[in-house]
Amino acid sequence: MPIVRCHTLLVKTERGFFMINSLNGRKVAVIGCGFVGSTTAYSLMQSKLFTDMVLIDVDTNRAEGEALDISHGIPYYSPMNIYAGTYEDLSDASIVIITAGANQKPGETRLDLVQKNVAIFKTIVPRIMEQGFDGIFLVVSNPVDILTQVVMELSGLPRERVMGSGTVLDSARLKYTLGHMLDVDPRHVHARIIGEHGDSELAVWSAANVSGIAINDFFRLRGIENATEIRASVEESVRNSAYEIIEKKRATYFGIAPSVTRICEAIVRDQKSIMTVSNYRTDVQGVPDVVMSLPAIVGSKGVEFPIPLQLSIDEAELLHSSAQTLKNTLNQIDFSPVSYTHLRAHET
Ligand code: NAD
């Protein structure tokens, strides 16, 4: 591998020398072309946000087949180059989306996937960094909050340039369910799911509103009096959505694909959108150094600004317990087998 290329800078960091390549802001990569990777790639093609999209999968036939199939829609959208590539193709990508890994089988929780997917990430992330990747990682594989933190550790990139899709999908499920129930455009429903993208997540009812009208007042406007029970059942159905869908059709993918595209849009267009991506926090309700799904401003620099939340006492307790669940899982992860020797090869 050449140390210096015309568009490459060699910089020294604490972990040795790294190649930094000039970024192509219109180039995205999707690692893992299963249910989630392929639908995400399809949604990205439709979005017209990128001119180049690289697909990578251990199953190269799958990546090639998806690239070909998705490319055939291009004449009805916008010209772009979609191809099954290799890690070398990632050197100038601006966003690398990781959807590789095991998905939930019926009855499995997201946290059950942790060991399998950490092992896969230990093979993928160093290979990406070897190419001098200097863009933004967007993690989708589960457990997404944990794996986002794993990518931060493995990549050594600034924390703001590593994020997970977090509860962006869960928040969409909440907005959709409330909008449907209240017979109002879900885009006017401002409600969020925060915490772990998983069983310990919670809805922030204390701040939920429809176009500025507090959610309980909007319930009353629509003739719904038993707000407490309704809220609990909506929250439960959102939390269990993935289980229900997996039970019925083996996997969830049509909801996550536009959620990922929406995050990419905020980055590529520097929209400063507030989203519940998985992002690093020094402290969450007394739990230090945790990555979890909390609102933050997302723009071209990645996670640009964490948004503080005013929570009710009950919500704060639930968030603490969610952060502790993630911390306990993270503490069980062994990072030791990861070797940066291949990255240190250029050290003097
Ligand atoms: P899938 O089994 O259909 O696809 C996974 C793909 O990863 C396969 O094509 C496989 O060949 C590939 N892969 C495995 N190891 C690899 C490696 N080392 N390098 C490259 N590719 C590799 O699974 P899926 O349904 O697409 O789910 C993928 C992940 O996304 C799962 O972890 C799932 O839980 C997660 N997911 C997340 C969300 C979310 O909201 N964050 C939503 C749905 C699914």
Coordinates of C-alpha atoms in Angstrom, one line a residue, residues 31-335:
I31 CA -21.1 -2.3 4.8
G32 CA -23.4 -5.3 5.0
C33 CA -26.0 -5.9 2.2
G34 CA -28.6 -8.0 4.0
F35 CA -32.2 -6.8 4.6
V36 CA -31.1 -3.5 6.2
G37 CA -28.1 -2.8 4.1
S38 CA -29.9 -3.4 0.8
T39 CA -33.0 -1.4 1.7
T40 CA -30.8 1.4 3.0
A41 CA -28.9 1.4 -0.2
Y42 CA -32.1 1.5 -2.2
S43 CA -33.5 4.4 -0.1
L44 CA -30.1 6.3 -0.5
M45 CA -30.3 5.8 -4.3
Q46 CA -33.8 7.3 -4.2
S47 CA -32.7 10.2 -2.1
K48 CA -30.3 11.6 -4.7
L49 CA -27.9 12.7 -2.0
F50 CA -24.9 10.9 -3.3
T51 CA -23.2 10.4 -6.7
D52 CA -21.1 7.3 -5.6
M53 CA -22.2 4.4 -3.4
V54 CA -20.0 1.4 -2.5
L55 CA -21.6 -1.8 -1.3
I56 CA -19.5 -4.3 0.7
D57 CA -20.5 -7.7 2.1
V58 CA -18.6 -10.8 3.0
D59 CA -21.0 -12.4 0.5
T60 CA -19.6 -10.6 -2.5
N61 CA -22.3 -12.1 -4.8
R62 CA -24.9 -10.5 -2.6
A63 CA -23.2 -7.1 -2.8
E64 CA -22.8 -7.4 -6.6
G65 CA -26.4 -8.5 -7.0
E66 CA -27.8 -5.6 -4.9
A67 CA -25.6 -3.0 -6.7
L68 CA -26.9 -4.2 -10.0
D69 CA -30.5 -4.5 -9.0
I70 CA -30.5 -1.0 -7.3
S71 CA -28.7 0.6 -10.2
H72 CA -31.5 -0.4 -12.5
G73 CA -33.7 2.2 -10.8
I74 CA -31.3 5.0 -11.5
P75 CA -32.9 6.2 -14.8
Y76 CA -36.0 7.1 -12.8
Y77 CA -34.0 9.0 -10.1
S78 CA -30.6 10.6 -10.7
P79 CA -27.3 9.5 -12.2
M80 CA -25.0 7.8 -9.7
N81 CA -22.4 5.1 -9.6
I82 CA -23.4 2.1 -7.4
Y83 CA -20.9 -0.7 -7.2
A84 CA -19.8 -3.7 -5.1
G85 CA -16.4 -2.6 -3.9
T86 CA -13.6 -3.4 -1.5
Y87 CA -12.2 -1.7 1.6
E88 CA -9.8 0.2 -0.6
D89 CA -12.7 2.1 -2.1
L90 CA -13.6 3.6 1.2
S91 CA -10.5 5.9 1.5
D92 CA -12.4 9.0 0.3
A93 CA -15.9 8.1 1.4
S94 CA -17.6 10.8 3.4
I95 CA -20.0 8.5 5.3
V96 CA -19.6 4.8 6.0
I97 CA -22.8 3.1 7.2
I98 CA -22.4 -0.3 9.0
T99 CA -25.3 -2.7 8.8
A100 CA -23.2 -5.9 8.8
G101 CA -23.8 -8.5 11.4
A102 CA -26.3 -10.8 12.9
N103 CA -29.9 -9.7 13.3
Q104 CA -32.4 -10.6 16.0
K105 CA -34.0 -14.0 15.7
P106 CA -37.6 -14.3 17.1
G107 CA -37.4 -13.8 20.9
E108 CA -33.8 -12.6 20.8
T109 CA -33.1 -9.1 22.3
R110 CA -30.8 -6.6 20.7
L111 CA -28.3 -7.0 23.5
D112 CA -28.1 -10.8 22.9
L113 CA -26.3 -9.9 19.6
V114 CA -23.5 -8.1 21.3
Q115 CA -20.7 -10.7 21.3
K116 CA -21.3 -11.8 17.7
N117 CA -21.4 -8.3 16.3
V118 CA -18.5 -6.9 18.3
A119 CA -16.4 -9.8 16.8
I120 CA -17.5 -8.8 13.3
F121 CA -16.8 -5.1 14.0
K122 CA -13.3 -6.0 15.1
T123 CA -12.7 -7.3 11.6
I124 CA -14.4 -4.5 9.8
V125 CA -13.4 -1.2 11.5
P126 CA -9.6 -1.6 11.4
R127 CA -9.8 -2.5 7.7
I128 CA -11.7 0.7 7.1
M129 CA -9.2 2.8 9.1
E130 CA -6.3 1.2 7.2
Q131 CA -7.5 3.1 4.1
G132 CA -7.1 6.4 5.8
F133 CA -10.9 6.9 6.2
D134 CA -11.5 10.3 7.7
G135 CA -15.3 10.7 7.3
I136 CA -18.3 9.9 9.5
F137 CA -19.3 6.5 10.7
L138 CA -23.0 5.8 10.9
V139 CA -23.7 2.5 12.8
V140 CA -26.9 0.7 12.3
S141 CA -26.2 -2.9 13.4
N142 CA -27.5 -3.9 16.8
P143 CA -27.1 -3.3 19.7
V144 CA -26.6 0.0 18.0
D145 CA -25.6 2.2 21.0
I146 CA -23.0 -0.3 22.2
L147 CA -21.6 -0.9 18.7
T148 CA -21.3 2.9 18.2
Q149 CA -19.1 3.1 21.3
V150 CA -17.2 0.1 20.0
V151 CA -16.5 1.9 16.7
M152 CA -15.4 5.0 18.6
E153 CA -12.8 2.8 20.4
L154 CA -11.7 0.9 17.3
S155 CA -11.5 3.8 14.9
G156 CA -9.9 6.4 17.2
L157 CA -11.9 9.0 15.2
P158 CA -13.2 12.1 17.1
R159 CA -16.3 11.1 18.9
E160 CA -18.5 13.6 17.0
R161 CA -17.8 11.7 13.8
V162 CA -19.1 8.4 15.1
M163 CA -22.8 8.1 15.6
G164 CA -25.5 5.4 15.5
S165 CA -29.0 5.4 14.1
G166 CA -30.1 5.2 17.8
T167 CA -33.8 5.8 18.4
V168 CA -34.4 7.8 15.2
L169 CA -36.5 4.8 14.0
D170 CA -38.2 4.4 17.4
S171 CA -39.1 8.1 17.5
A172 CA -40.5 7.7 13.9
R173 CA -42.6 4.8 15.2
L174 CA -43.9 6.9 18.1
K175 CA -44.7 9.9 15.8
Y176 CA -46.4 7.6 13.3
T177 CA -48.5 5.8 16.0
L178 CA -49.6 9.0 17.7
G179 CA -50.3 10.8 14.4
H180 CA -52.4 7.8 13.3
M181 CA -54.3 7.6 16.6
L182 CA -54.9 11.4 16.8
D183 CA -55.7 11.7 13.1
V184 CA -53.0 14.4 12.6
D185 CA -49.9 14.6 10.3
P186 CA -47.2 12.7 12.1
R187 CA -44.7 15.4 11.0
H188 CA -46.4 17.8 13.5
V189 CA -46.0 15.3 16.3
H190 CA -42.9 16.3 18.3
A191 CA -42.2 13.3 20.5
R192 CA -39.1 11.3 21.2
I193 CA -37.9 7.9 22.3
I194 CA -34.5 8.1 24.1
G195 CA -32.1 5.8 26.0
E196 CA -31.1 2.5 24.7
H197 CA -32.4 1.5 21.2
G198 CA -33.9 -1.5 22.9
D199 CA -35.9 -2.8 25.8
S200 CA -35.0 -0.1 28.3
E201 CA -35.9 2.8 26.0
L202 CA -38.4 5.4 27.1
A203 CA -40.7 8.1 25.6
V204 CA -40.2 11.7 26.8
W205 CA -43.9 12.4 27.4
S206 CA -43.2 15.5 29.5
A207 CA -42.0 17.3 26.3
A208 CA -44.3 15.6 23.8
N209 CA -46.5 18.0 21.8
V210 CA -48.4 18.4 18.6
S211 CA -47.4 21.6 16.9
G212 CA -46.8 23.2 20.3
I213 CA -49.9 21.8 22.0
A214 CA -49.0 19.6 25.0
I215 CA -49.7 16.0 24.1
N216 CA -52.3 15.6 26.9
D217 CA -54.2 18.7 25.8
F218 CA -54.2 17.3 22.2
F219 CA -55.6 14.0 23.5
R220 CA -58.4 16.0 25.1
L221 CA -59.0 18.0 21.9
R222 CA -59.5 14.6 20.2
G223 CA -61.8 13.3 22.9
I224 CA -59.3 11.0 24.5
E225 CA -59.6 11.2 28.3
N226 CA -57.6 8.2 29.6
A227 CA -54.2 9.7 28.5
T228 CA -52.1 7.8 31.0
E229 CA -53.3 4.3 29.9
I230 CA -53.1 5.3 26.2
R231 CA -49.6 6.7 26.6
A232 CA -48.4 3.5 28.3
S233 CA -49.9 1.3 25.6
V234 CA -48.5 3.4 22.7
E235 CA -45.0 3.3 24.4
E236 CA -45.2 -0.4 24.9
S237 CA -46.3 -1.0 21.2
V238 CA -43.4 1.1 20.0
R239 CA -40.9 -0.7 22.2
N240 CA -42.2 -4.1 20.9
S241 CA -42.5 -3.1 17.3
A242 CA -39.3 -4.9 16.2
Y243 CA -40.3 -8.1 18.0
E244 CA -43.8 -8.0 16.4
I245 CA -42.4 -7.4 12.9
I246 CA -39.6 -10.0 13.3
E247 CA -42.1 -12.6 14.5
K248 CA -44.3 -11.9 11.3
K249 CA -41.6 -11.4 8.6
R250 CA -38.2 -12.3 10.1
A251 CA -36.6 -8.9 10.0
T252 CA -37.3 -5.1 10.1
Y253 CA -35.9 -3.0 7.3
F254 CA -38.4 -0.7 5.6
G255 CA -38.5 1.6 8.7
I256 CA -34.8 1.9 9.3
A257 CA -33.8 2.6 5.7
P258 CA -35.5 6.0 5.5
S259 CA -34.3 6.8 9.0
V260 CA -30.7 6.2 8.0
T261 CA -31.3 8.3 4.8
R262 CA -32.7 11.1 6.9
I263 CA -29.6 11.1 9.1
C264 CA -27.4 11.2 5.9
E265 CA -29.4 14.1 4.6
A266 CA -28.8 16.1 7.8
I267 CA -25.0 15.4 7.4
V268 CA -24.7 16.0 3.6
R269 CA -26.8 19.1 3.6
D270 CA -25.5 20.4 7.0
Q271 CA -29.0 20.8 8.2
K272 CA -28.3 21.0 11.9
S273 CA -31.3 18.7 12.5
I274 CA -32.1 17.6 16.1
M275 CA -32.1 13.8 16.1
T276 CA -32.0 11.0 18.7
V277 CA -28.8 9.5 17.2
S278 CA -26.6 7.3 19.4
N279 CA -23.9 9.8 20.6
Y280 CA -21.3 10.0 23.3
R281 CA -22.1 11.7 26.7
T282 CA -19.7 12.3 29.5
D283 CA -22.5 11.7 32.0
V284 CA -26.1 10.5 31.7
Q285 CA -28.0 10.7 35.0
G286 CA -24.8 9.8 37.0
V287 CA -23.6 7.1 34.6
P288 CA -20.3 8.2 33.1
D289 CA -18.9 7.8 29.5
V290 CA -21.8 6.3 27.8
V291 CA -23.1 6.3 24.2
M292 CA -26.9 6.3 23.9
S293 CA -29.7 7.7 21.9
L294 CA -30.3 11.2 23.0
P295 CA -31.1 14.3 21.0
A296 CA -28.2 16.1 19.3
I297 CA -27.7 18.6 16.5
V298 CA -26.5 16.6 13.4
G299 CA -24.7 18.4 10.6
S300 CA -21.8 18.2 8.3
K301 CA -19.3 17.7 11.2
G302 CA -21.4 14.8 12.6
V303 CA -22.8 15.1 16.1
E304 CA -22.3 18.8 16.5
F305 CA -24.1 19.7 19.8
P306 CA -25.7 17.5 22.5
I307 CA -29.2 18.8 23.5
P308 CA -29.9 18.8 27.2
L309 CA -33.3 17.5 28.3
Q310 CA -35.6 18.6 31.0
L311 CA -37.1 15.3 32.2
S312 CA -39.7 14.4 34.8
I313 CA -38.5 12.6 37.9
D314 CA -39.8 9.3 36.5
E315 CA -38.2 9.8 33.1
A316 CA -34.9 10.7 34.7
E317 CA -35.0 7.4 36.7
L318 CA -35.8 5.4 33.6
L319 CA -33.0 7.1 31.7
H320 CA -30.6 6.3 34.5
S321 CA -31.5 2.7 34.4
S322 CA -31.2 2.5 30.6
A323 CA -27.8 4.1 30.7
Q324 CA -26.7 1.6 33.5
T325 CA -28.0 -1.3 31.3
L326 CA -25.8 -0.1 28.4
K327 CA -22.8 0.5 30.7
N328 CA -23.1 -3.0 32.2
T329 CA -23.1 -4.5 28.7
L330 CA -20.2 -2.4 27.6
N331 CA -18.2 -3.5 30.6
Q332 CA -18.5 -7.1 29.4
I333 CA -16.9 -6.4 26.1
D334 CA -13.3 -7.4 25.6
F335 CA -11.4 -5.1 23.3

